[in-house]
Amino acid sequence: MRAIDRRTWLLLPAGLLLTVAFLGPVGWLLMRAFTFPQPGFENFELLWQRPVYLRVMGNTLLISAIVTPIVLLLGFPVAHMMAHGSARLRRWLVFLVLVPFWTSLLVRSFATAILLQRHGVINSFLVGFGFVDEPLPLLYNLTGLLAGCVQVLLPFVIFPLYSAMARIDPALMNAAATLGAPPLRAFVRVYLPLTLPGLMTGATLVFISTLGYYIIPALLGGARQQMVAQLIQDQIATFGNWGVAGALSLVLLLATGGLLALLQLTVGLKEIAR
Amino acid sequence: MTRPTTRRTLLAGAVAAAASPFAARAQGGPDLKGTTVVFASWGGAYQDAEKVSYCEPFEKATGAKVVQDGPMNPAKFRAMIASGTPDWDVADVTGGFLEVGIKDGLFEKIDPKLVTTSRIDPRFVSEYGVGCIVWSSNLGFSTTAFPNGEPKVWADLFDLKKFPGKRTLQDAPTASLEVALLADGVAPDKLYPLDVDRAFKKLDIVKEHTVFWSTNSQSQQLFVDREVTAGVILNGRVYDAAQKGAKISLSWEQNIQQVDYLVVPRGSRNRDAAMRLIDTMTLADNRAKLANLIAYSPTNPEAFKAIDPKLESWLCTTPANIKRGLVLDQAYWRDNLARLTERWTAWKLA
């Protein structure tokens, strides 16, 4: 019998923690979708019969699908500068990107509100300089929600992109140019494909994180930006209805899993893991 | 809904209470030495005030020790009862949870031999809980937005011509539907069962002009930032914002009151000591102390004798303000909250 690599034991603490603190409770919650208040599929029937649940679920997926490309587009140039700029610039950028991590989500959401509100920084500027007559509705609607999500999620895209870009040999772009590719073509055919692992990791992290957002839609979104985590929280904390909460979680999990599988088929999770 | 209570009957009750056998026992000295009572509440400044106003006098009088825990959480409360040995002996719960818990058998009955409930306004006493504080949903408004007269009644909230500007409502059907129906002319004693269709129809008028708040600090901030000019907000939050210099005021007309209750979780290991802690919490002096610290309205009418008169205009249980309000029917909401929350969400999305 072959001996197991002794280093495998190093996985034990993390594995145990994951099982006890994550897999156990989550499995238990998902089980309850089928067992609470009694065994059967009544919780799923309820989700199906009341359009509001599916609507909020669809809403959540849609918001995540809007947030993800925005974060990617904004994060890409930052990561690029971090990977290919001077060491000094890199230090500054890493610092600036990390600062928000040291601040609570709640504080950052309120800060976003201060910028966007009716008499806030942006509107005061726009109205003060006569760009607009009336303050723009930037808060308590989709705009406010997107602004909040994007600012919180940027680091999740910047760091994976940075690590992918830092590994790209700068000589490759020179080679492409030497071989006659104009800059745009070299970027699309050579550079972009090489950033794909980082891009996919970032996109996946952002998409999945957004699905679970709870504080930001409550603080910055409007009536129509209800997201599914708020419903799950209501079901558990207000109604003690673990069954419906479990069913909602399971549907969300399956939808997320399905989308990841789709990603796997089209781009390949192997790219992400590489 | 509301049972009429005259101030006189309440006073009579309080006098009778003072003469009850408890008075003798309270002077009986520290007979609970060695007992530990765990008290769970909502944390923050409120629980700090409860500690000073209720728990410390109790410790002094009985020799027991009170351990502070929390925050109160319905799911956690249920899990404790299910386990058979709750960690908490006394908990401060919302009126909504009181009704749910009574139905599901989560509480010990209040023991009339140990708790003198007659000190408390009978509107705020239940077989399973004793009301500790009352708070109300009020019509709050900006004091600078309406120079030609301020909004007064809920109907004004829906009058966007006379009172222009954005509105705010709590992101929940509770109290919001009552507000809409009162605004639409339903008499307070005819409110329940709620005419839900009529309420949502009324709410349609302001929906597009409304920012929904989900935390209390948010409701306050909306007025501070001049994001809204009028809306539904809790009395304590208007007080707090006004203290901090915000240009905000409130109307007491048609205020909708909700009560927090003190309960003993079923199976408490210190049931009798827990009951006696609740009894200490009903004393007028202790109630007044809490109100002076945090401006939450007492359920013991006698407490007003010792409450700073400056605070009275902010409290919902003063003789003047209590008359203008009504108490939210928590039993109705227990049976309808899930259904109406669903409808509320659907209404918002539509």
XYZ file of C-alpha atoms in Angstrom:
624
model
C 0.000 0.000 0.000
C 1.326 3.355 -0.923
C 1.871 5.735 1.954
C -0.186 8.908 1.852
C 1.927 12.009 1.475
C 2.270 13.148 5.066
C 1.698 16.725 4.048
C -1.894 15.804 3.222
C -2.559 15.975 6.964
C -1.994 19.713 6.725
C -5.383 19.912 5.034
C -7.088 18.505 8.094
C -7.665 21.678 10.143
C -9.132 23.606 7.222
C -11.115 20.568 6.130
C -12.568 20.064 9.584
C -13.438 23.729 9.947
C -15.118 23.740 6.564
C -17.140 20.641 7.425
C -18.202 21.761 10.875
C -18.733 25.454 10.238
C -19.885 25.436 6.635
C -20.917 22.168 4.994
C -22.800 20.931 8.046
C -25.029 23.964 8.613
C -25.572 24.603 4.917
C -26.480 20.979 4.308
C -28.819 21.130 7.274
C -30.525 24.260 5.942
C -30.912 22.778 2.475
C -32.326 19.568 3.978
C -34.943 21.608 5.731
C -36.293 22.707 2.369
C -37.614 19.132 2.111
C -38.379 18.403 5.759
C -39.818 21.586 7.293
C -42.562 21.836 8.447
C -43.180 18.279 7.179
C -41.471 16.050 4.591
C -42.414 16.857 1.022
C -42.074 19.458 -1.656
C -44.499 22.032 -0.299
C -41.823 24.708 0.060
C -40.942 24.451 -3.597
C -44.599 24.448 -4.578
C -44.971 27.658 -2.616
C -42.053 29.274 -4.461
C -43.619 28.227 -7.714
C -47.135 29.391 -6.853
C -46.210 32.832 -5.555
C -44.648 34.773 -8.397
C -42.951 37.181 -6.027
C -40.258 34.662 -5.058
C -39.213 33.823 -8.596
C -39.361 37.463 -9.490
C -36.952 38.407 -6.720
C -34.728 35.500 -7.740
C -34.704 36.728 -11.347
C -34.054 40.247 -10.139
C -31.069 39.046 -8.143
C -29.552 37.215 -11.096
C -30.142 40.218 -13.334
C -28.481 42.643 -10.915
C -25.475 40.313 -10.594
C -25.301 40.083 -14.373
C -25.208 43.883 -14.648
C -22.697 44.390 -11.840
C -20.168 41.852 -13.136
C -19.222 43.449 -16.501
C -19.098 46.927 -14.938
C -16.648 45.761 -12.275
C -14.555 43.966 -14.902
C -14.375 47.030 -17.152
C -13.416 49.317 -14.275
C -10.976 46.882 -12.701
C -9.143 45.895 -15.843
C -7.157 49.147 -16.391
C -6.312 49.361 -12.701
C -4.937 45.820 -12.696
C -3.057 46.590 -15.888
C -1.342 49.604 -14.327
C -0.569 47.556 -11.262
C 1.017 44.780 -13.292
C 2.948 46.871 -15.782
C 3.502 50.231 -14.074
C 6.450 51.238 -11.929
C 7.035 49.585 -8.570
C 6.140 52.839 -6.849
C 2.848 53.097 -8.685
C 2.110 49.461 -7.883
C 2.647 50.027 -4.172
C 0.251 52.949 -4.225
C -2.395 51.115 -6.173
C -2.222 48.036 -3.953
C -2.601 50.324 -0.958
C -5.560 52.197 -2.458
C -7.321 49.027 -3.501
C -6.810 47.466 -0.072
C -7.965 50.448 1.983
C -11.667 49.657 1.509
C -11.031 46.189 2.945
C -10.186 47.771 6.272
C -13.478 49.632 6.378
C -16.799 48.079 7.311
C -19.287 47.409 4.558
C -21.872 49.464 6.404
C -19.625 52.503 6.604
C -18.766 52.243 2.935
C -22.428 51.979 1.973
C -23.297 55.058 3.985
C -20.344 56.838 2.402
C -21.664 55.951 -1.042
C -25.023 57.362 0.006
C -23.385 60.629 1.050
C -21.867 60.963 -2.401
C -25.032 60.131 -4.291
C -27.863 61.661 -2.309
C -30.084 64.531 -3.402
C -28.045 67.123 -1.578
C -24.889 65.052 -1.785
C -21.439 65.762 -3.153
C -22.119 64.820 -6.775
C -25.495 66.516 -7.049
C -24.275 69.675 -5.313
C -21.487 69.869 -7.839
C -23.725 69.226 -10.835
C -26.422 71.664 -9.724
C -23.934 74.239 -8.444
C -22.127 74.436 -11.763
C -25.380 74.421 -13.718
C -24.891 71.076 -15.467
C -28.375 70.047 -14.365
C -31.324 72.029 -13.005
C -32.657 69.412 -10.641
C -30.608 66.945 -8.554
C -30.281 63.635 -10.397
C -31.921 60.583 -8.836
C -28.744 58.621 -8.087
C -29.754 56.923 -4.862
C -32.475 54.486 -3.761
C -32.709 53.038 -7.249
C -30.695 50.780 -9.540
C -27.944 53.405 -9.954
C -27.349 53.603 -6.217
C -27.333 49.844 -5.847
C -24.857 49.401 -8.720
C -22.550 52.092 -7.368
C -22.541 50.396 -3.974
C -21.893 46.914 -5.336
C -19.215 48.011 -7.776
C -17.137 49.919 -5.239
C -17.227 47.012 -2.806
C -16.404 44.377 -5.396
C -13.602 46.058 -7.361
C -10.772 44.441 -5.343
C -12.183 40.994 -6.108
C -11.524 41.605 -9.769
C -8.355 43.653 -9.534
C -6.280 41.134 -7.597
C -6.971 38.031 -9.709
C -6.478 40.120 -12.861
C -3.260 41.537 -11.501
C -1.883 38.108 -10.708
C -2.737 36.900 -14.227
C -1.274 40.008 -15.887
C 1.918 39.971 -13.827
C 2.681 36.559 -15.297
C 2.361 37.774 -18.889
C 5.751 38.120 -20.528
C 5.946 41.689 -21.900
C 8.046 40.339 -24.777
C 4.906 38.669 -26.150
C 3.339 42.005 -27.039
C 6.572 43.107 -28.683
C 6.630 39.857 -30.610
C 3.074 40.440 -31.805
C 3.992 43.954 -32.909
C 7.087 42.678 -34.670
C 4.939 40.190 -36.504
C 2.793 43.025 -37.751
C -0.195 43.087 -35.394
C -1.539 46.580 -34.713
C -1.883 47.352 -30.954
C -5.604 46.620 -30.756
C -5.205 43.307 -32.523
C -2.252 42.339 -30.362
C -4.328 43.172 -27.298
C -7.336 41.166 -28.383
C -5.448 38.171 -29.753
C -2.513 37.939 -27.365
C -2.935 39.926 -24.178
C -6.638 39.429 -23.444
C -6.622 35.621 -23.786
C -3.720 35.464 -21.350
C -5.690 37.447 -18.762
C -8.644 35.111 -19.128
C -7.935 33.041 -15.989
C -7.885 36.219 -13.883
C -10.878 37.623 -15.682
C -12.916 34.482 -15.100
C -11.916 34.203 -11.436
C -12.816 37.839 -10.895
C -16.106 37.551 -12.741
C -17.072 34.436 -10.804
C -16.222 36.009 -7.454
C -18.151 39.173 -8.266
C -21.164 37.399 -9.668
C -21.506 35.020 -6.749
C -20.836 37.694 -4.122
C -23.485 39.950 -5.613
C -26.065 37.173 -5.494
C -25.799 37.135 -1.718
C -25.856 40.866 -1.084
C -28.123 41.967 1.642
C -27.035 45.242 3.231
C -26.291 47.164 0.053
C -29.676 46.712 -1.645
C -31.385 47.585 1.628
C -29.379 50.785 2.060
C -28.796 52.004 -1.479
C -31.393 50.307 -3.659
C -35.014 51.204 -4.174
C -38.326 49.390 -3.961
C -37.653 47.385 -7.118
C -34.138 46.270 -6.199
C -35.242 43.675 -3.692
C -32.725 40.808 -3.653
C -33.107 37.234 -2.558
C -30.853 37.352 0.519
C -33.290 39.828 2.057
C -36.108 37.344 1.538
C -34.102 34.487 3.050
C -33.250 36.615 6.067
C -36.934 37.543 6.493
C -38.002 33.925 6.319
C -35.550 32.884 9.024
C -35.441 35.851 11.371
C -39.032 37.046 11.148
C -41.032 33.940 10.364
C -38.787 31.131 11.620
C -39.664 29.436 8.357
C -36.540 27.387 7.702
C -38.292 25.417 5.003
C -38.912 28.311 2.635
C -35.497 29.780 3.475
C -33.893 26.438 2.609
C -35.856 26.164 -0.623
C -34.861 29.689 -1.662
C -31.231 28.932 -0.834
C -31.317 25.711 -2.785
C -32.822 27.346 -5.859
C -30.222 30.108 -5.634
C -27.455 27.543 -5.231
C -28.694 25.554 -8.232
C -29.003 28.682 -10.364
C -25.457 29.671 -9.420
C -24.196 26.149 -10.044
C -25.936 26.071 -13.397
C -24.358 29.335 -14.442
C -20.922 28.142 -13.344
C -21.426 24.954 -15.326
C -22.301 27.072 -18.331
C -19.137 29.063 -17.788
C -17.222 25.798 -17.553
C -18.629 24.687 -20.872
C -17.930 27.943 -22.670
C -14.627 29.072 -21.205
C -13.487 26.178 -19.120
C -12.960 26.111 -15.373
C -9.541 24.697 -16.181
C -8.623 28.150 -17.361
C -9.578 29.547 -13.955
C -7.658 26.946 -12.036
C -4.552 27.300 -14.128
C -59.133 47.489 19.897
C -57.940 49.755 22.649
C -59.595 49.288 25.955
C -60.444 52.620 27.566
C -58.507 53.173 30.732
C -58.842 56.250 32.834
C -55.890 57.626 34.642
C -57.830 57.249 37.866
C -58.233 53.474 37.615
C -54.544 53.205 36.885
C -53.661 55.245 39.931
C -55.984 53.112 42.030
C -54.187 50.054 40.758
C -50.832 51.499 41.598
C -51.920 52.305 45.137
C -53.202 48.786 45.587
C -49.914 47.500 44.279
C -47.954 49.480 46.788
C -49.932 47.833 49.549
C -49.424 44.321 48.166
C -47.439 41.698 50.031
C -44.557 42.240 47.661
C -43.719 45.505 49.370
C -42.873 43.538 52.486
C -40.858 40.973 50.577
C -38.889 43.577 48.710
C -37.609 44.775 52.053
C -36.886 41.223 53.057
C -33.246 41.614 52.169
C -30.892 39.808 49.858
C -32.562 36.410 49.781
C -31.351 35.488 46.278
C -27.651 35.491 47.039
C -25.887 32.988 44.808
C -28.565 33.059 42.110
C -27.575 34.187 38.631
C -30.216 35.520 36.260
C -29.381 35.935 32.580
C -31.068 38.885 30.911
C -31.163 39.165 27.126
C -32.071 42.332 25.323
C -31.180 44.362 22.268
C -27.709 45.602 23.187
C -26.406 49.114 22.695
C -27.498 52.136 24.663
C -30.881 50.562 25.399
C -29.526 47.520 27.198
C -26.999 49.705 29.023
C -29.914 51.762 30.311
C -31.812 48.614 31.280
C -28.796 47.380 33.174
C -28.538 50.547 35.217
C -32.269 51.114 35.694
C -33.530 47.574 36.257
C -30.771 45.082 36.864
C -28.584 46.969 39.288
C -31.495 47.850 41.639
C -32.510 44.182 41.493
C -29.027 43.006 42.364
C -28.918 45.414 45.262
C -32.309 44.400 46.631
C -31.953 40.636 46.278
C -28.257 39.834 46.207
C -28.720 37.984 42.906
C -26.376 38.536 40.019
C -27.706 39.579 36.606
C -25.663 38.618 33.558
C -26.291 40.635 30.406
C -26.607 38.727 27.160
C -28.055 39.189 23.696
C -28.904 40.445 21.226
C -32.391 39.063 21.354
C -33.026 37.000 18.246
C -36.248 35.056 17.574
C -34.491 32.172 15.828
C -32.023 31.830 18.694
C -34.835 32.053 21.233
C -36.677 29.196 19.562
C -33.553 27.079 19.325
C -32.996 27.532 23.070
C -36.521 26.430 23.919
C -36.153 23.438 21.620
C -32.990 22.441 23.466
C -34.983 22.316 26.706
C -32.621 24.412 28.791
C -32.693 28.051 27.707
C -29.619 30.136 28.551
C -31.786 33.157 29.147
C -34.048 33.748 32.143
C -35.581 37.062 31.146
C -35.747 38.406 27.614
C -36.899 41.700 26.168
C -38.951 40.820 23.077
C -41.092 42.677 20.554
C -44.874 42.591 20.792
C -44.921 40.651 17.543
C -42.722 37.920 18.959
C -44.791 37.854 22.154
C -47.874 36.793 20.187
C -45.956 34.280 18.092
C -44.329 32.855 21.208
C -47.624 32.557 23.068
C -49.070 30.572 20.180
C -46.015 28.322 20.008
C -45.666 27.931 23.773
C -42.262 29.582 24.156
C -42.868 31.405 27.441
C -43.577 30.776 31.117
C -46.805 32.358 32.327
C -46.232 35.533 34.307
C -46.690 34.563 37.950
C -49.079 37.044 39.603
C -47.718 36.051 43.019
C -44.282 37.327 42.046
C -45.025 40.122 39.571
C -47.307 43.004 40.466
C -48.702 43.597 36.998
C -51.214 46.148 38.294
C -48.447 48.752 38.214
C -48.586 48.607 34.437
C -51.199 50.115 32.134
C -53.477 47.111 31.429
C -53.178 47.713 27.683
C -49.566 46.622 27.966
C -49.942 43.507 30.108
C -50.318 40.003 28.733
C -50.662 36.660 30.469
C -47.169 35.789 29.258
C -45.357 39.099 29.228
C -45.180 42.490 30.876
C -44.822 45.535 28.654
C -41.611 47.416 29.365
C -41.414 50.160 26.777
C -43.770 51.565 24.180
C -42.698 53.114 20.911
C -44.750 54.608 18.193
C -44.757 55.151 14.457
C -45.327 58.837 13.913
C -45.705 61.272 11.081
C -42.273 62.879 10.994
C -41.556 65.889 8.859
C -38.922 68.449 7.988
C -39.464 71.707 9.869
C -38.146 73.721 6.929
C -40.052 72.114 4.049
C -43.546 73.369 4.815
C -43.575 77.075 5.707
C -47.330 77.309 5.052
C -48.345 74.773 7.655
C -46.987 71.436 8.782
C -48.507 68.023 8.100
C -50.510 66.744 11.019
C -52.486 63.615 10.190
C -51.690 60.582 8.044
C -53.888 61.926 5.235
C -51.335 64.738 4.848
C -48.647 62.194 4.048
C -50.592 61.228 0.933
C -51.305 64.827 -0.107
C -48.381 65.440 -2.436
C -49.762 68.776 -3.641
C -50.139 70.430 -0.284
C -47.032 68.771 1.152
C -44.608 68.271 -1.729
C -41.403 66.262 -1.525
C -40.214 62.703 -1.112
C -41.708 60.373 1.481
C -40.290 57.609 3.591
C -42.000 54.457 4.832
C -40.677 51.497 6.731
C -39.926 48.631 4.373
C -42.545 46.424 6.029
C -46.307 46.115 5.893
C -46.590 46.394 9.684
C -47.867 49.863 10.614
C -47.552 50.971 6.969
C -50.934 49.438 6.104
C -52.483 50.969 9.224
C -51.088 54.351 8.201
C -52.655 54.051 4.750
C -56.056 53.055 6.115
C -56.124 55.767 8.762
C -55.175 58.241 6.050
C -58.019 56.941 3.930
C -60.504 57.692 6.694
C -60.902 54.341 8.444
C -61.747 54.849 12.121
C -59.117 53.502 14.553
C -61.580 51.090 16.160
C -62.601 49.716 12.738
C -59.054 49.075 11.515
C -58.837 45.327 12.141
C -59.053 43.117 10.231
C -57.229 45.385 7.807
C -58.795 46.145 4.445
C -55.589 45.202 2.661
C -56.699 46.029 -0.881
C -57.779 49.479 0.176
C -54.485 50.039 1.997
C -52.330 49.132 -0.997
C -54.475 51.272 -3.243
C -53.834 54.225 -0.971
C -50.116 53.447 -0.837
C -49.986 53.504 -4.641
C -50.360 57.288 -4.425
C -46.961 57.753 -2.797
C -45.106 54.652 -4.000
C -43.113 56.415 -6.703
C -42.178 59.185 -4.280
C -41.101 56.931 -1.444
C -37.726 55.856 -0.114
C -38.155 52.734 2.011
C -36.110 52.459 5.180
C -35.044 49.162 6.662
C -32.965 50.296 9.628
C -33.878 52.948 12.137
C -30.670 54.857 11.631
C -31.542 55.038 7.949
C -34.946 56.586 8.698
C -33.183 59.276 10.699
C -30.496 59.853 8.098
C -33.074 60.406 5.355
C -34.354 63.461 7.207
C -30.901 64.698 8.184
C -29.800 64.521 4.540
C -33.005 66.262 3.395
C -33.668 63.278 1.151
C -37.320 63.220 2.244
C -39.689 65.848 3.616
C -42.188 63.649 5.452
C -42.708 60.038 6.396
C -43.313 57.313 8.930
C -40.622 57.230 11.608
C -40.376 56.059 15.208
C -40.793 58.672 17.924
C -37.424 57.853 19.513
C -35.647 58.425 16.228
C -37.192 61.850 15.729
C -36.098 62.723 19.259
C -32.567 61.512 18.618
C -32.263 63.361 15.299
C -33.684 66.558 16.804
C -31.216 66.331 19.707
C -28.422 66.160 17.149
C -29.671 69.317 15.489
C -31.715 67.945 12.582
C -34.605 70.104 11.421
C -37.241 67.506 12.111
C -40.406 67.298 14.130
C -43.301 64.899 14.586
C -47.051 64.833 14.942
C -48.702 62.770 17.664
C -52.013 62.493 15.822
C -52.895 58.864 15.030
C -49.580 57.564 16.382
C -49.376 53.773 16.137
C -47.960 52.169 19.250
C -46.032 48.951 19.667
C -44.841 47.424 22.893
C -41.735 45.518 23.925
C -42.382 42.849 26.522
C -40.375 41.136 29.213
C -40.824 37.385 29.103
C -39.430 34.301 30.795
C -38.366 31.589 28.316
C -40.110 28.273 28.932
C -37.991 25.996 31.065
C -35.918 28.767 32.643
C -33.823 27.312 35.444
C -34.377 30.406 37.564
C -38.038 30.972 36.933
C -38.870 32.554 40.289
C -35.841 34.844 40.316
C -36.657 35.777 36.718
C -40.199 36.732 37.735
C -38.825 38.853 40.522
C -36.466 40.619 38.148
C -39.454 41.438 35.957
C -41.250 42.720 39.039
C -38.357 45.080 39.785
C -38.600 46.234 36.206
C -42.216 47.334 36.704
C -41.405 49.758 39.522
C -42.183 53.350 38.624
C -38.838 54.700 39.827
C -36.897 52.245 37.700
C -39.067 52.979 34.696
C -38.503 56.693 35.147
C -34.767 56.154 35.407
C -34.741 54.311 32.084
C -36.874 56.959 30.377
C -34.565 59.703 31.632
C -31.581 57.826 30.250
C -32.886 56.904 26.829
C -36.293 58.592 26.281
C -38.281 55.400 25.747
C -41.887 55.574 26.887
C -42.752 53.741 30.104
C -45.741 51.408 30.578
C -46.102 52.383 34.226
C -48.093 55.654 34.277
C -46.684 56.496 37.711
C -43.240 56.823 36.165
C -44.131 60.208 34.710
C -43.893 61.695 38.191
C -40.139 61.253 38.033
C -39.521 61.788 34.323
C -37.831 64.957 33.151
C -40.717 67.196 31.913
C -38.595 68.193 28.915
C -38.844 64.616 27.663
C -42.611 64.387 27.868
C -43.308 65.839 24.452
C -41.302 62.939 22.947
C -42.925 60.038 24.785
C -45.957 58.205 23.446
C -47.468 57.103 26.762
C -47.996 60.530 28.310
C -51.699 61.120 29.073
C -51.951 63.479 26.087
C -50.111 61.377 23.514
C -51.507 58.004 24.495
C -55.024 59.321 23.787
C -54.107 60.317 20.247
C -52.669 56.928 19.420
C -53.726 53.341 19.028
C -51.962 50.098 19.831
C -50.987 47.920 16.879
C -52.866 44.594 16.948
C -50.013 42.106 17.228
C -52.344 39.104 17.199
C -53.574 40.200 13.775
C -50.028 40.567 12.545
C -48.990 37.220 13.962
C -51.591 35.538 11.774
C -51.058 37.681 8.685
C -47.451 38.869 8.656
C -46.101 36.188 6.319
C -48.897 36.636 3.793
C -48.778 40.426 3.903
C -44.989 40.619 3.748
C -45.181 38.604 0.547
C -47.826 40.948 -0.795
C -45.769 43.959 0.302
C -42.737 42.700 -1.624
C -44.861 42.018 -4.682
C -46.387 45.488 -4.424
C -42.963 47.104 -4.272
C -41.731 45.184 -7.305
C -44.838 45.812 -9.396
